[in-house]
Structure formats: C-alpha cells, structure tokens
Short mmCIF file of C-alpha atoms in Angstrom, two decimals:
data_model
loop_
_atom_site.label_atom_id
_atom_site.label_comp_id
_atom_site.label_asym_id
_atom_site.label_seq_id
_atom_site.Cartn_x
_atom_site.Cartn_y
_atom_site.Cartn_z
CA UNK Q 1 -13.23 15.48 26.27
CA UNK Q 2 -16.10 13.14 25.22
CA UNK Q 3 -15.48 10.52 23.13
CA UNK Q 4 -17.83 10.35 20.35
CA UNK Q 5 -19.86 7.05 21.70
CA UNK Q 6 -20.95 9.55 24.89
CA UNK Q 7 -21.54 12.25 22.69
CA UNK Q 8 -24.25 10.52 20.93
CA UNK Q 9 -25.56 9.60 24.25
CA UNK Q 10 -24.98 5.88 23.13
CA UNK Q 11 -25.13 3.29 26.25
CA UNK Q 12 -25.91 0.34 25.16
CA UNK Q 13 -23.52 -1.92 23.17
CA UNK Q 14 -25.05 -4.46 20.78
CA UNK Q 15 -23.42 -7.51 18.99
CA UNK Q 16 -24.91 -6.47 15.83
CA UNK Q 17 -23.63 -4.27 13.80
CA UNK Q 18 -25.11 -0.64 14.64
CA UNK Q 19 -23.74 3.02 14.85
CA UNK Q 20 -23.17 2.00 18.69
CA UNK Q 21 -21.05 -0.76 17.62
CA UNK Q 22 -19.08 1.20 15.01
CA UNK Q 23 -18.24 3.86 17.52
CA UNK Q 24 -17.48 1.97 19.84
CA UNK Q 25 -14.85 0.47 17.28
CA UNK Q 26 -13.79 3.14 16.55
CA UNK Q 27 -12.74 4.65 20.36
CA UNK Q 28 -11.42 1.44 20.84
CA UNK Q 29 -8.91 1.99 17.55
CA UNK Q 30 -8.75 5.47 18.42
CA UNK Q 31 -7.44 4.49 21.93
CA UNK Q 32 -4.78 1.66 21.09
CA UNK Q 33 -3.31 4.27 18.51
CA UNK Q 34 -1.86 6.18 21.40
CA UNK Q 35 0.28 3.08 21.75
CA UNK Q 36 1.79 3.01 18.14
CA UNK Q 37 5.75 2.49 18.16
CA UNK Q 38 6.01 6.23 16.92
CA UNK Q 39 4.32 8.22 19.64
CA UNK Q 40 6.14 5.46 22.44
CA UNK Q 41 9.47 6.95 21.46
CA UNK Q 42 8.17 10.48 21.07
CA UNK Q 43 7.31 10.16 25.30
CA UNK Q 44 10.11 8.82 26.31
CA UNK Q 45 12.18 11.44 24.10
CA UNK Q 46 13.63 9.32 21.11
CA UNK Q 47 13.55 12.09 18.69
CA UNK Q 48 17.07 14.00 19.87
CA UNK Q 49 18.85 14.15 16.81
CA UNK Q 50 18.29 16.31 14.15
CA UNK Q 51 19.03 13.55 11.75
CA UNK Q 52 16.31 11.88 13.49
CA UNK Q 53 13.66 14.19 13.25
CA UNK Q 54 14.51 15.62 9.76
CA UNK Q 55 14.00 12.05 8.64
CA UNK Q 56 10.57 11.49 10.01
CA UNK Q 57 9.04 14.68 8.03
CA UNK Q 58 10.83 13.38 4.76
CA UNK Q 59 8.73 10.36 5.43
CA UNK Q 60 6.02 11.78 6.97
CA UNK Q 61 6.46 14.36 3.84
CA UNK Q 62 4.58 11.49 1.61
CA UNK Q 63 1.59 11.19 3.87
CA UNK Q 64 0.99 14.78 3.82
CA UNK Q 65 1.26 14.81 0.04
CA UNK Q 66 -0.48 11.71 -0.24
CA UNK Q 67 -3.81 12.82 1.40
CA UNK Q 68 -3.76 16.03 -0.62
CA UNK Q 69 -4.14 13.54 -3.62
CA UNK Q 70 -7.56 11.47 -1.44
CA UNK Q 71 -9.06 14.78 -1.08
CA UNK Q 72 -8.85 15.96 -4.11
CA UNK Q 73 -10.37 12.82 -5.72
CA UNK Q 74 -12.51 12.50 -3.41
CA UNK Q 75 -14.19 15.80 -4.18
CA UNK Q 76 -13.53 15.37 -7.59
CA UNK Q 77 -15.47 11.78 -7.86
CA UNK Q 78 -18.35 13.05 -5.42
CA UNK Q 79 -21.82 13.25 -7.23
CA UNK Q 80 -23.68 13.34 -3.85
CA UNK Q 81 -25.67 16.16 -2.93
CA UNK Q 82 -25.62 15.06 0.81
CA UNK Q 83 -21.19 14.97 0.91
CA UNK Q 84 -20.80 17.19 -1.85
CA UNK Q 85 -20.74 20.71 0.65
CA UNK Q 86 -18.68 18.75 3.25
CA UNK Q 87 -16.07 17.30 1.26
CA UNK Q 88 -15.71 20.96 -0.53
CA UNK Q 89 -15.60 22.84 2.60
CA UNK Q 90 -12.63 20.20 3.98
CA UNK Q 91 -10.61 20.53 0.75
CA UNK Q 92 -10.32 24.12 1.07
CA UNK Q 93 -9.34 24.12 4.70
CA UNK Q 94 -6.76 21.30 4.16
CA UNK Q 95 -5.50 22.72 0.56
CA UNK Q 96 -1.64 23.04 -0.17
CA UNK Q 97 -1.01 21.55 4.00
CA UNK Q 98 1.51 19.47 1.91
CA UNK Q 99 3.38 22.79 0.39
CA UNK Q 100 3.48 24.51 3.80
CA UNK Q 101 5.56 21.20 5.71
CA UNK Q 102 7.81 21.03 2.48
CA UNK Q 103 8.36 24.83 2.92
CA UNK Q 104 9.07 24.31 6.53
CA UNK Q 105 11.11 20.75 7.20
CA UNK Q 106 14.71 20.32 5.99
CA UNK Q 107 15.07 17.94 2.69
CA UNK Q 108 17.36 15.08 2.94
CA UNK Q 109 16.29 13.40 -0.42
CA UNK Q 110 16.65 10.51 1.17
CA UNK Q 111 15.33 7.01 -0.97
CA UNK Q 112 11.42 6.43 -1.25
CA UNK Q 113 10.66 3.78 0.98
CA UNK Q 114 8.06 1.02 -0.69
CA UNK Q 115 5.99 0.35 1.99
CA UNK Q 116 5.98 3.89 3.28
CA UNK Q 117 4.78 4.32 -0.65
CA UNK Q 118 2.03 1.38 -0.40
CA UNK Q 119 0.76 2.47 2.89
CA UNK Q 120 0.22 6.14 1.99
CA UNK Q 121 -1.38 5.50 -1.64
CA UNK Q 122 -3.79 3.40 0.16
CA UNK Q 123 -5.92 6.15 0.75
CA UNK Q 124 -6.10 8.35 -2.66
CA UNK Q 125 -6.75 4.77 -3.95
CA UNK Q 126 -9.66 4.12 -1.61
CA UNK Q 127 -11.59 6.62 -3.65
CA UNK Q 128 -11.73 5.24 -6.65
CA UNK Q 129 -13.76 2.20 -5.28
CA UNK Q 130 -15.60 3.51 -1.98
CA UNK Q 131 -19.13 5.27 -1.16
CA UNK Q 132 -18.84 8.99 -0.30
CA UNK Q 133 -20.06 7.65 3.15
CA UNK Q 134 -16.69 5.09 3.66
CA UNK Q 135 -15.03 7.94 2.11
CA UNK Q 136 -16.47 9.93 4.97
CA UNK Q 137 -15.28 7.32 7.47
CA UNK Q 138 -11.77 7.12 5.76
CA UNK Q 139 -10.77 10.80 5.50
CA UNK Q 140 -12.63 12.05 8.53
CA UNK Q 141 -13.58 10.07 11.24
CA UNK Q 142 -10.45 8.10 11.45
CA UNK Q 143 -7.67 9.95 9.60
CA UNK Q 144 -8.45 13.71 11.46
CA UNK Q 145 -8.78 11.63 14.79
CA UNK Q 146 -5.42 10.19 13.88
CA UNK Q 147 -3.95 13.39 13.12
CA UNK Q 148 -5.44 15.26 16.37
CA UNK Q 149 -3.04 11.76 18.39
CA UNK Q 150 -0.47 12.26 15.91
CA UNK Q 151 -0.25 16.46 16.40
CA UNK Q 152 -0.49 15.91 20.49
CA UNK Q 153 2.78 13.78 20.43
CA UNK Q 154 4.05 15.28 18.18
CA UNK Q 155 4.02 19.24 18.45
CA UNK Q 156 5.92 19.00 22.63
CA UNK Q 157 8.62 16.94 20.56
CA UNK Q 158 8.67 19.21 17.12
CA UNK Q 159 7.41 22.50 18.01
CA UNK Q 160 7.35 22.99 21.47
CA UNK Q 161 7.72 27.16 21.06
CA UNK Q 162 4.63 26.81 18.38
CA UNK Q 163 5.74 28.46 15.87
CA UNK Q 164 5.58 25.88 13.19
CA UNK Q 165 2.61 27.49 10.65
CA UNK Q 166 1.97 23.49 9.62
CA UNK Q 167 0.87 22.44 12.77
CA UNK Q 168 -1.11 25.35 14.10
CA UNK Q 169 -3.14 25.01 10.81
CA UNK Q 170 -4.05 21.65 11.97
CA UNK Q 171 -4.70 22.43 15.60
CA UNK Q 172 -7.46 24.49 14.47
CA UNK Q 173 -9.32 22.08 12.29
CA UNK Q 174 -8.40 18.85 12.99
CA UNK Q 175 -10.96 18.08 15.75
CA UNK Q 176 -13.59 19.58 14.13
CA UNK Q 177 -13.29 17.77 10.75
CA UNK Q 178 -13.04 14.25 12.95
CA UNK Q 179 -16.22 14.89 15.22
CA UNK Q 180 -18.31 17.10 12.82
CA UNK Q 181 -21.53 15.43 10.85
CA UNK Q 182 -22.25 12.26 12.56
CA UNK Q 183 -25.55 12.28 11.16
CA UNK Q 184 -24.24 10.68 8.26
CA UNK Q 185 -23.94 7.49 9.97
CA UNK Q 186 -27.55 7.58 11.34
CA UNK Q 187 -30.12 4.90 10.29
CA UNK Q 188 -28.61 2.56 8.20
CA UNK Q 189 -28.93 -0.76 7.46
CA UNK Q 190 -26.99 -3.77 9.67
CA UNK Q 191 -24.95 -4.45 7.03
CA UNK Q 192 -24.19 -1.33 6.01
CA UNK Q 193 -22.82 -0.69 9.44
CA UNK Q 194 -20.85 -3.71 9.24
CA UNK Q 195 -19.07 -2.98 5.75
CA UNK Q 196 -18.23 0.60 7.68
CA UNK Q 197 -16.64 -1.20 10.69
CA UNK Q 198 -14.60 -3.03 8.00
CA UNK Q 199 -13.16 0.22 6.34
CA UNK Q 200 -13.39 1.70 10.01
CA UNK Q 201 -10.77 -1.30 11.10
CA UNK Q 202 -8.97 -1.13 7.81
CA UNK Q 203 -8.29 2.62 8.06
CA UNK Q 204 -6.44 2.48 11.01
CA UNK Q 205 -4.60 -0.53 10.75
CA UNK Q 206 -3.13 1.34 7.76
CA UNK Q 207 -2.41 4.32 9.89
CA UNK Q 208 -0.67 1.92 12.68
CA UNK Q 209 1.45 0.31 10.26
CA UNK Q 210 2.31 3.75 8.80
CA UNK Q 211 3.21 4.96 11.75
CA UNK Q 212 5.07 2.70 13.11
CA UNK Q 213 7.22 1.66 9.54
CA UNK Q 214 8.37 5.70 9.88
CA UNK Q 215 9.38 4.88 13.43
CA UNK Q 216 11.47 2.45 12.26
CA UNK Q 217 13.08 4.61 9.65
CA UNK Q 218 13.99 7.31 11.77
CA UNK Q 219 16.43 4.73 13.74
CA UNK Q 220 18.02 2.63 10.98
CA UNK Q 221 21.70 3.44 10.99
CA UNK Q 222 21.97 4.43 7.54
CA UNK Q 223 19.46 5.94 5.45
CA UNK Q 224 19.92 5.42 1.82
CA UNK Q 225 20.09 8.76 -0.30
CA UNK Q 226 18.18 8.56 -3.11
CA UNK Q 227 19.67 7.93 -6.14
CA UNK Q 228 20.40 10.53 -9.03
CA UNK Q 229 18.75 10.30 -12.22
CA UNK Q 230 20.55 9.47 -15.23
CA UNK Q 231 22.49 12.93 -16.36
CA UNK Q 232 25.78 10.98 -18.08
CA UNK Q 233 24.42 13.42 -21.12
CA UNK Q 234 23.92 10.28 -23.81
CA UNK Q 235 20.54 9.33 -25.29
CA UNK Q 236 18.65 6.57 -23.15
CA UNK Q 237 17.44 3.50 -25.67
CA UNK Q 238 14.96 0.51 -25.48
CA UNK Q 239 18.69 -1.15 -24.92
CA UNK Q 240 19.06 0.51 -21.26
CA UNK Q 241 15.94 -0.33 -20.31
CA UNK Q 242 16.67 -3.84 -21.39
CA UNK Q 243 20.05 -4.00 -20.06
CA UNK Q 244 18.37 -2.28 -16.81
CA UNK Q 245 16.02 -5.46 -16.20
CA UNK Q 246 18.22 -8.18 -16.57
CA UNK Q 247 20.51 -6.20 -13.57
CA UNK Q 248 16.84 -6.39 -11.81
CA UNK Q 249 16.34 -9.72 -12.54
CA UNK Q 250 19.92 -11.23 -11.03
CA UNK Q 251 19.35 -9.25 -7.93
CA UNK Q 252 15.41 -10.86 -7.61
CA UNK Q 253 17.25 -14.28 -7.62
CA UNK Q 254 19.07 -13.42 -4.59
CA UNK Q 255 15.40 -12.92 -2.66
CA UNK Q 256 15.82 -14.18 0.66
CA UNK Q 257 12.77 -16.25 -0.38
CA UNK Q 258 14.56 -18.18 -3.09
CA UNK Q 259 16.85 -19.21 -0.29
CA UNK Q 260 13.97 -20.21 1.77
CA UNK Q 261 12.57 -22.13 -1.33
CA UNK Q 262 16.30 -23.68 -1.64
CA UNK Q 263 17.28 -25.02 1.86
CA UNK Q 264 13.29 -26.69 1.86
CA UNK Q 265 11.10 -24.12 4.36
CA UNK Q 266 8.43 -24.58 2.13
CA UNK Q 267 8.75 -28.48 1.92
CA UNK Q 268 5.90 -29.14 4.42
CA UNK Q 269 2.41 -29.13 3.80
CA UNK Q 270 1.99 -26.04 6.25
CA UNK Q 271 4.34 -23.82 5.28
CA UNK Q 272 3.65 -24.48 1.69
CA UNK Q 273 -0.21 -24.17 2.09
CA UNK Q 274 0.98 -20.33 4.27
CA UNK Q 275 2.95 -19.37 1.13
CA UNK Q 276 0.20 -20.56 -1.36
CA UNK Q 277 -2.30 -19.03 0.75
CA UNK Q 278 -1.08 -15.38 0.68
CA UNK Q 279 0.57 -15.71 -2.95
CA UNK Q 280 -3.10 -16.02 -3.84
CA UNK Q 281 -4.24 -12.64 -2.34
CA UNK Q 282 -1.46 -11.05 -4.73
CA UNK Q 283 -3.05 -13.23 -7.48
CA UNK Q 284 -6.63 -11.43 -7.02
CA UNK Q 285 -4.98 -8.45 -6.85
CA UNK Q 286 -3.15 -9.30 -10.05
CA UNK Q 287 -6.60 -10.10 -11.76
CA UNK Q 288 -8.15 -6.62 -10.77
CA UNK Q 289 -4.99 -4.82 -12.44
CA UNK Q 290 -5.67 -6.97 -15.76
CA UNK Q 291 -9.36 -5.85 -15.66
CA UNK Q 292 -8.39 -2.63 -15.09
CA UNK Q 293 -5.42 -2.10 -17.38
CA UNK Q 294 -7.73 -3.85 -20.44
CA UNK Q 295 -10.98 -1.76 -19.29
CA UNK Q 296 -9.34 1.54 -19.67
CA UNK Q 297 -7.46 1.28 -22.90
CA UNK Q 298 -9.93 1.93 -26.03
CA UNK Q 299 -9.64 2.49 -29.59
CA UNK Q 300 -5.59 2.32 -28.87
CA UNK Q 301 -3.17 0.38 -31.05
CA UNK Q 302 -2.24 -1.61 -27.91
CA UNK Q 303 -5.83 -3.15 -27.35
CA UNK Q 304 -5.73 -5.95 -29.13
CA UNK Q 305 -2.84 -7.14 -27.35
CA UNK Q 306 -4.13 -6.05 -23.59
CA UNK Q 307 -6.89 -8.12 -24.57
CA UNK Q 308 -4.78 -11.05 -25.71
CA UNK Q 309 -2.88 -11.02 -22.50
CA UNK Q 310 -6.01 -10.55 -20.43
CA UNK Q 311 -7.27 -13.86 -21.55
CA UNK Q 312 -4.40 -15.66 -21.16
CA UNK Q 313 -4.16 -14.57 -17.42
CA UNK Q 314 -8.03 -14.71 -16.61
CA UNK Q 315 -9.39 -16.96 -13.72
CA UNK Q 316 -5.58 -18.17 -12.87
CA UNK Q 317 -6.34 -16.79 -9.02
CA UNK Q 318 -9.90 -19.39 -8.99
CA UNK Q 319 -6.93 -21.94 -10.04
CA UNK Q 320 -4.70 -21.51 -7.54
CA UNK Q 321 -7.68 -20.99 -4.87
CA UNK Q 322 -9.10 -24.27 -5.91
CA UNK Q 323 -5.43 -25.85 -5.54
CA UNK Q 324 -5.09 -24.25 -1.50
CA UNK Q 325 -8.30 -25.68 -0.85
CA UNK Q 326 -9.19 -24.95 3.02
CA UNK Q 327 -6.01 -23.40 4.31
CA UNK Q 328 -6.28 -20.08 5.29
CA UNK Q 329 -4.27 -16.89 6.54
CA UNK Q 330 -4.92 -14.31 8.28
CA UNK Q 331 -5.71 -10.95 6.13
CA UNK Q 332 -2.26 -8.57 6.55
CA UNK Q 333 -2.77 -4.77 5.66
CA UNK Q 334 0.39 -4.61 4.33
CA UNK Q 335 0.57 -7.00 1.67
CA UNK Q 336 -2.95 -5.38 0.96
CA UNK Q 337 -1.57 -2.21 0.51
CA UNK Q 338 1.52 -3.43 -1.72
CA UNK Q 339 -0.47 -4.90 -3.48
CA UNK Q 340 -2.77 -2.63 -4.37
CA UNK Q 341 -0.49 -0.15 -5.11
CA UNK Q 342 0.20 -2.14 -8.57
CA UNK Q 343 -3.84 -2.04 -9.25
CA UNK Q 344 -3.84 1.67 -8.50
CA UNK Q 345 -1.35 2.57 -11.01
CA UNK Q 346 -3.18 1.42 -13.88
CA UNK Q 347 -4.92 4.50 -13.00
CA UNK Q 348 -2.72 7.40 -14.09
CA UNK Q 349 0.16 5.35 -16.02
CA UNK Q 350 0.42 5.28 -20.03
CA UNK Q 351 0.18 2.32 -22.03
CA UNK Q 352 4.03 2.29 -22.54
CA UNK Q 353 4.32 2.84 -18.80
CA UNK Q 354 1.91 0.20 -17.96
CA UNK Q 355 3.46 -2.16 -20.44
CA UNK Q 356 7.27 -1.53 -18.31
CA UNK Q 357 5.02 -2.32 -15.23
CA UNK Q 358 3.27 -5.57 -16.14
CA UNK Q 359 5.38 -7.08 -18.74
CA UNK Q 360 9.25 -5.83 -17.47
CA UNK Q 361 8.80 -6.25 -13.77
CA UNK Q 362 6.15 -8.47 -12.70
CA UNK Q 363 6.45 -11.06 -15.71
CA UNK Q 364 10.06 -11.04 -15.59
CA UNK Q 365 9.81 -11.53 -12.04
CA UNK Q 366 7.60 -14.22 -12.38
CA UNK Q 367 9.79 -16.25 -14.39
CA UNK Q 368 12.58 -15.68 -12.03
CA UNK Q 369 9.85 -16.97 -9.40
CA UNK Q 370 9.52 -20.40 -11.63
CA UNK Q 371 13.08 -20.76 -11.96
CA UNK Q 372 13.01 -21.81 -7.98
CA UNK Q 373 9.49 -22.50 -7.23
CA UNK Q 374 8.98 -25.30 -9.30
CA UNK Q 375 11.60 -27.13 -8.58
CA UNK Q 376 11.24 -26.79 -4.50
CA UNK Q 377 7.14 -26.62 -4.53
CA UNK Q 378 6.02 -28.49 -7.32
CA UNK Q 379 8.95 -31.15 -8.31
CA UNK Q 380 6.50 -33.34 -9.94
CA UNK Q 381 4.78 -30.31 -12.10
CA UNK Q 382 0.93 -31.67 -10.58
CA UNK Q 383 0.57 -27.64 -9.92
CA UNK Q 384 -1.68 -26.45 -12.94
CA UNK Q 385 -1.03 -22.55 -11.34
CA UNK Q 386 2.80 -23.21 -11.87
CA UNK Q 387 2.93 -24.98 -14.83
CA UNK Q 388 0.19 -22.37 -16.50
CA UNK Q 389 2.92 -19.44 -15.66
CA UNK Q 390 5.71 -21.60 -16.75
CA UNK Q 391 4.38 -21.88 -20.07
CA UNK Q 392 2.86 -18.31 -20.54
CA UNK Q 393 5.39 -15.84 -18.33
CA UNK Q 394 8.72 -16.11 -20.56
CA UNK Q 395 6.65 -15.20 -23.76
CA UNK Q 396 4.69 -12.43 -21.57
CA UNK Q 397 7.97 -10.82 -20.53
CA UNK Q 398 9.66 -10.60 -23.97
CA UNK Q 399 6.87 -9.31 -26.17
CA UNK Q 400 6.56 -6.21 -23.99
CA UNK Q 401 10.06 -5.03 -25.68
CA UNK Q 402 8.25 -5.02 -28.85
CA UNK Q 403 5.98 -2.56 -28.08
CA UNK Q 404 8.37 0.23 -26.93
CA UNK Q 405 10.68 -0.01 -29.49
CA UNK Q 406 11.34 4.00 -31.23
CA UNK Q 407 10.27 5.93 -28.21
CA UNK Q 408 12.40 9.23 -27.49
CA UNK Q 409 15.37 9.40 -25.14
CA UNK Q 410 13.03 11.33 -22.68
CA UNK Q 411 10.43 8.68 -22.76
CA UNK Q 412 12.96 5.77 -22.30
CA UNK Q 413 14.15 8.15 -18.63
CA UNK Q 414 10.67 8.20 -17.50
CA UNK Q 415 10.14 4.83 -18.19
CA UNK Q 416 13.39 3.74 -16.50
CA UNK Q 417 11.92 5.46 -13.20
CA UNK Q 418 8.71 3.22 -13.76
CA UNK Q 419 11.27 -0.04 -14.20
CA UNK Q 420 12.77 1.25 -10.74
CA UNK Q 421 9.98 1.57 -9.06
CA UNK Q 422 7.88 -1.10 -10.33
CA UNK Q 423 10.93 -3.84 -9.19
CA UNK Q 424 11.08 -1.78 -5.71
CA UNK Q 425 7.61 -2.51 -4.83
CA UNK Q 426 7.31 -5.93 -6.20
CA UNK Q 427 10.67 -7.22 -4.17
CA UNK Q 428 9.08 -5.76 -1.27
CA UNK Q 429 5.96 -7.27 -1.86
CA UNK Q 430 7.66 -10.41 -2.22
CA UNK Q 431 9.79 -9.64 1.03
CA UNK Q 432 6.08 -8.68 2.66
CA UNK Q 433 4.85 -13.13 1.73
CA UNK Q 434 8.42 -14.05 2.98
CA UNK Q 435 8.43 -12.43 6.18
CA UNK Q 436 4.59 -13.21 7.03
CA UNK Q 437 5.40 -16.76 6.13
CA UNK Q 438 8.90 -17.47 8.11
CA UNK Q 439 7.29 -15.00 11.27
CA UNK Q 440 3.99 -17.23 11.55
CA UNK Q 441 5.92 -20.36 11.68
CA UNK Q 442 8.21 -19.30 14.12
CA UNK Q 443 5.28 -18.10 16.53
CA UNK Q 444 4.11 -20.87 16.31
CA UNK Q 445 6.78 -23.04 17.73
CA UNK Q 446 7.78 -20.30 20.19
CA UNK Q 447 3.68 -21.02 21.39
CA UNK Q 448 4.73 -24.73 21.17
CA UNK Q 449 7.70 -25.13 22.76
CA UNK Q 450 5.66 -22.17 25.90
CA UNK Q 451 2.94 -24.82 26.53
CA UNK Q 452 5.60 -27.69 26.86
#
C-alpha cells in the first residue's frame, strides 16, 4: 500500500514547511503508532482474559462516543462550502458507530477514568476553535489512519471469526475517509502548513497517549466499579453539596504533591522553576475558562457577579509568567488535555453548574493549594501570584454557596455529579504537574549519574 507522501508523487523533502513536509509528518506519526503500548500487547497476545478485553471496550466505549460528539459539531459549526459535502457525507457513514459497540461489548460500569475523559474530549473540543481544514486534518487524516492501525491489531485479537457488525462497518470506510480529498491541503501558504503540522503532531500524540493510558487500564489489578448515585430516597440540599466538598477538600490535602511540597522537592531553584513553569500552562488555561464562562452568560442574574470575578482573576497567568522568567518546560499533551477539559465545559454547563465547577472545586482547591504552597515555595510571601490567590481564593470559594441556595432536590443530584467530577479531573490534573515534575528530575540524574 502507498503511503500518502508516494501517492502524491512527492520526492523531495524540504525544511520548510510544505504539503511534502506535512506528509511526511504525518507517515512518520502514522508509522511510530504501530508501536503504541496497546497494539505491543495485542501481538504478543496480552488480551486473554475476558476481564481484560471487556475492559478495553468500556474504555475504548468513550472514544467511540466521544468522536460521535467531534463530528457532529463539526458539521454542525461548518459554514464552508468547500468541507461542507465532505464532512456531511462522513457523518452519515460514521452515525450511531457508538450505539452499535455499546450494543455489542459487555458493560462492566466500571469508574470513568479522568484522563481517559481529558484525552477523548480533546477532540469534540477541537471544533469549537479550529478551521474546517485542521478539522479536516484532525478527524480524517490522522484519526481514520489511526483507526485503520487500531482495527488491524485489533480485529485478529477481538474478532478473529468477523462477525463483529462494529468493526466490519469500519473496515469498509476507514481507509477511504483517511486518504480521500488531499486536495484540500494543496497550495497553501508556509505557515499555514506549519500551524497544520502542529495540529498534525498534536492529534496523534493525543491518540498515543490514549492508547496507551487504556493499555494500562486493562492490566491494573483492580478496576474500580463505578459508584452508585445517591438513591437513600431523602431530598439532596445545598447542605450535601457543602458537606460533599469539605470530604473533597481533606482528601486534596493528602495530594502526593503536598507531600512533595512538605519534605522540600520543590526547595531548589529547578524544581521550583519546573513546578512554576507548568502550573502556569494551567493558569492560561484558567484565563480562557474565565473569558469564556463571562462571554457566554448575558442578560442573566449571575452576570454581574461572573464579571466581578472575571476581573479579579484577569492577567494573574502574565503575573506568574513574568515571576518564571526564562525557565521553560517542555509542552505535555496531557496536562493540555486536562486542562482543557475545564475550558470546554463552560460550553454546555449551566450557570449553577458552572458556579459548582469554578467556585466548589477549583477555588476550594486552590486554597487547599495555599495552605502548603506558601509556606514551602514562598516562605517570605515575595510571590505576588501566591499572595494575590491567598487573598482572593477563600472569599471566591464561599460566595459560590450563595448562589445555589433554593434549588430542587433533583438539581442539587446533578450538581453533586458536577462536584464529583469536577474534583476528579482537577486531582488528576494536579497528579498530571506532580508526576511531570518528580519524572523530569529523576531523568535527569539517571542521565547524570550515565555520563559519570
């Protein structure tokens, strides 16, 4: 089979940015994909128990259901002539994919895994901020090559009799929908090719780290089921929720990086300046969810008081950039992804839901963050980033109660999932920082103490 580099007759490889430099990107992605974690085990025949496999479709159950939600906005959003016919002809082939697998896999129920979450609403998010020609790149050029690597491991391992309806639906189109309409990529401008190779590389790291984070689910020892909503039969008050957070709270404090904070990791101007360093990329991303929470609220008796809390939060990232100065980290797709995931809900939650979000988890949290931070990072209070949150988060936190105060029983349930999953995400963002921070250093001196 030709890749698509020889199909466009493409021979020459330039060091600026071109559509033979993207597709050569992309063949290169395309080719260490066949390396991922997941399709490793698949070969060498990980996948024996049923256990096993019935826990990589619940998993791989929130991809499935996950693109349904990118194509549909994708179409939905498009006011392109040119993509408009395209992206309508690959909705209807790929419509209700996610129905047939749930029809056809066993359900374990087993607890929504956050970065599993982040990684998959990557892409339905994607389309709320990209060209219908990235969105192009996204959905077809890398995601239905992935899926044509992901279906050949998979389907020997799965459904080796081929009788699965699921996966002979995407034997038939999958190939097509990856190689079809190159033309869109022809004669554009340098950097126009260049911002493509950046979603191009972007797309599949998020489809590597996908991957392989299911991997690893499929072979932890005990898969948590997920837990049962509240059905004790008594009405659900502003006081449960409240009661609810402070739980969430005392188990933030036992964050393994508190402890880090505690025994003096972070004492040293390097690990400090790592820890600043990618705290600040979930500080931009904390901006764009103000802008976006305040920009899509109007003539709503909350406004005044998004606003309010807008301005008190506006330009704190520029602070904290200004206070890192030159150090510098390398980007991670996964914090990326966690942390957009909190952007992305300002999207499609309520007021009351976004209020649970912003003011009961990640304010909260945040003064559970200053409770150890300043005391191990910024002793002397010269951090204006730390002492700014200090003086703002507590206040930030406790006025959110305020505004969900007489809402029914039914609204407090819903917005007790939101509490769950809003703490979920953020600890594992948090966890994300930790590990990136504690992983680089210890490279490092493994590289040291190799060269000695």
């Amino acid at each position: 089979m030709q890749n698509l580099a020889e199909k466009q007759n493409i021979t020459n490889y330039s060091d600026l940015y071109s559509l033979t430099s993207l597709l050569k990107l992309h063949e290169e992605e395309k080719s260490a994909f066949h390396h991922n974690p997941l399709f490793q085990r698949m070969r060498s025949g990980g996948f024996m128990t049923p256990q096993q496999r019935d826990t990589f479709f619940e998993y791989y159950q929130e991809w499935s259901s996950q693109f349904q939600r990118m194509i549909l906005l994708r179409s939905a959003l498009c006011e392109d002539e040119r993509f408009q016919e395209v992206f309508a002809q690959h909705l209807d082939e790929e419509y209700g994919h996610d129905k047939v697998l749930q029809k056809e896999r066993n359900i374990l129920n087993l607890k929504k895994d956050p970065l599993v979450q982040a990684l998959c609403g990557w892409f339905p998010h994607k389309m709320l901020s990209s060209s219908p020609r990235e969105q192009w790149v996204i959905s077809n050029l890398c995601i239905e090559s992935a899926s044509v690597i992901i279906h050949n491991h998979a389907i020997p391992v799965f459904d080796p009799c081929n009788i699965s309806e699921y996966y002979n639906m995407h034997e038939n189109h999958n190939y097509h929908h990856a190689t079809g309409r190159l033309d869109f990529l022809e004669n554009l401008q340098e950097y126009e090719y260049k911002r493509l190779s950046v979603i191009l590389k972007n797309t599949w790291d998020i489809m590597n780290a996908l991957m392989a984070r299911i991997d690893y689910l499929c072979f932890i020892d005990t898969p948590i089921k997920a837990p049962s909503l509240l059905s004790c039969g008594q009405p659900i008050s502003l006081e449960d929720l409240r009661m609810r957070n402070e739980e969430y709270k005392n188990n933030f404090r036992k964050h393994p990086l508190f402890a880090h904070m505690q025994n003096g990791y972070f004492s040293y101007p390097q690990t400090k300046g790592r820890f600043f360093s990618y705290l600040h990329v979930w500080s931009t991303y904390f901006q764009r969810l103000m802008m976006l929470k305040t920009a899509l609220l109007e003539n709503h008796p909350f406004s005044d008081f998004f606003w309010q809390h807008f301005e008190e939060e506006y330009g704190h990232d520029k602070i904290l950039q200004k206070e890192i100065g030159d150090m510098t980290t390398d980007k991670d797709i996964c914090l990326e992804a966690l942390c957009g995931w909190f952007v992305a809900q300002m999207v499609s939650f309520t007021p009351h839901e976004q209020i649970v979000l912003v003011h009961l988890c990640l304010e909260a949290a945040s003064n559970v963050f200053q409770e150890h931070a300043t005391p191990a990072l910024d002793p002397a209070k010269q951090h204006e980033y730390l002492s700014l949150h200090e003086e703002l988060d507590s206040s930030h936190e406790m006025v959110g109660y305020s505004f969900l105060d007489g809402l029914s029983s039914s609204d407090y349930q819903r917005l007790l999932l939101i509490q769950e999953s809003s703490w979920e995400m953020f600890e594992a963002l948090m966890q994300r920082i930790t590990d990136l921070c504690v992983e680089s250093e210890s490279d490092k001196i493994l590289q040291i103490k190799e060269r000695l």
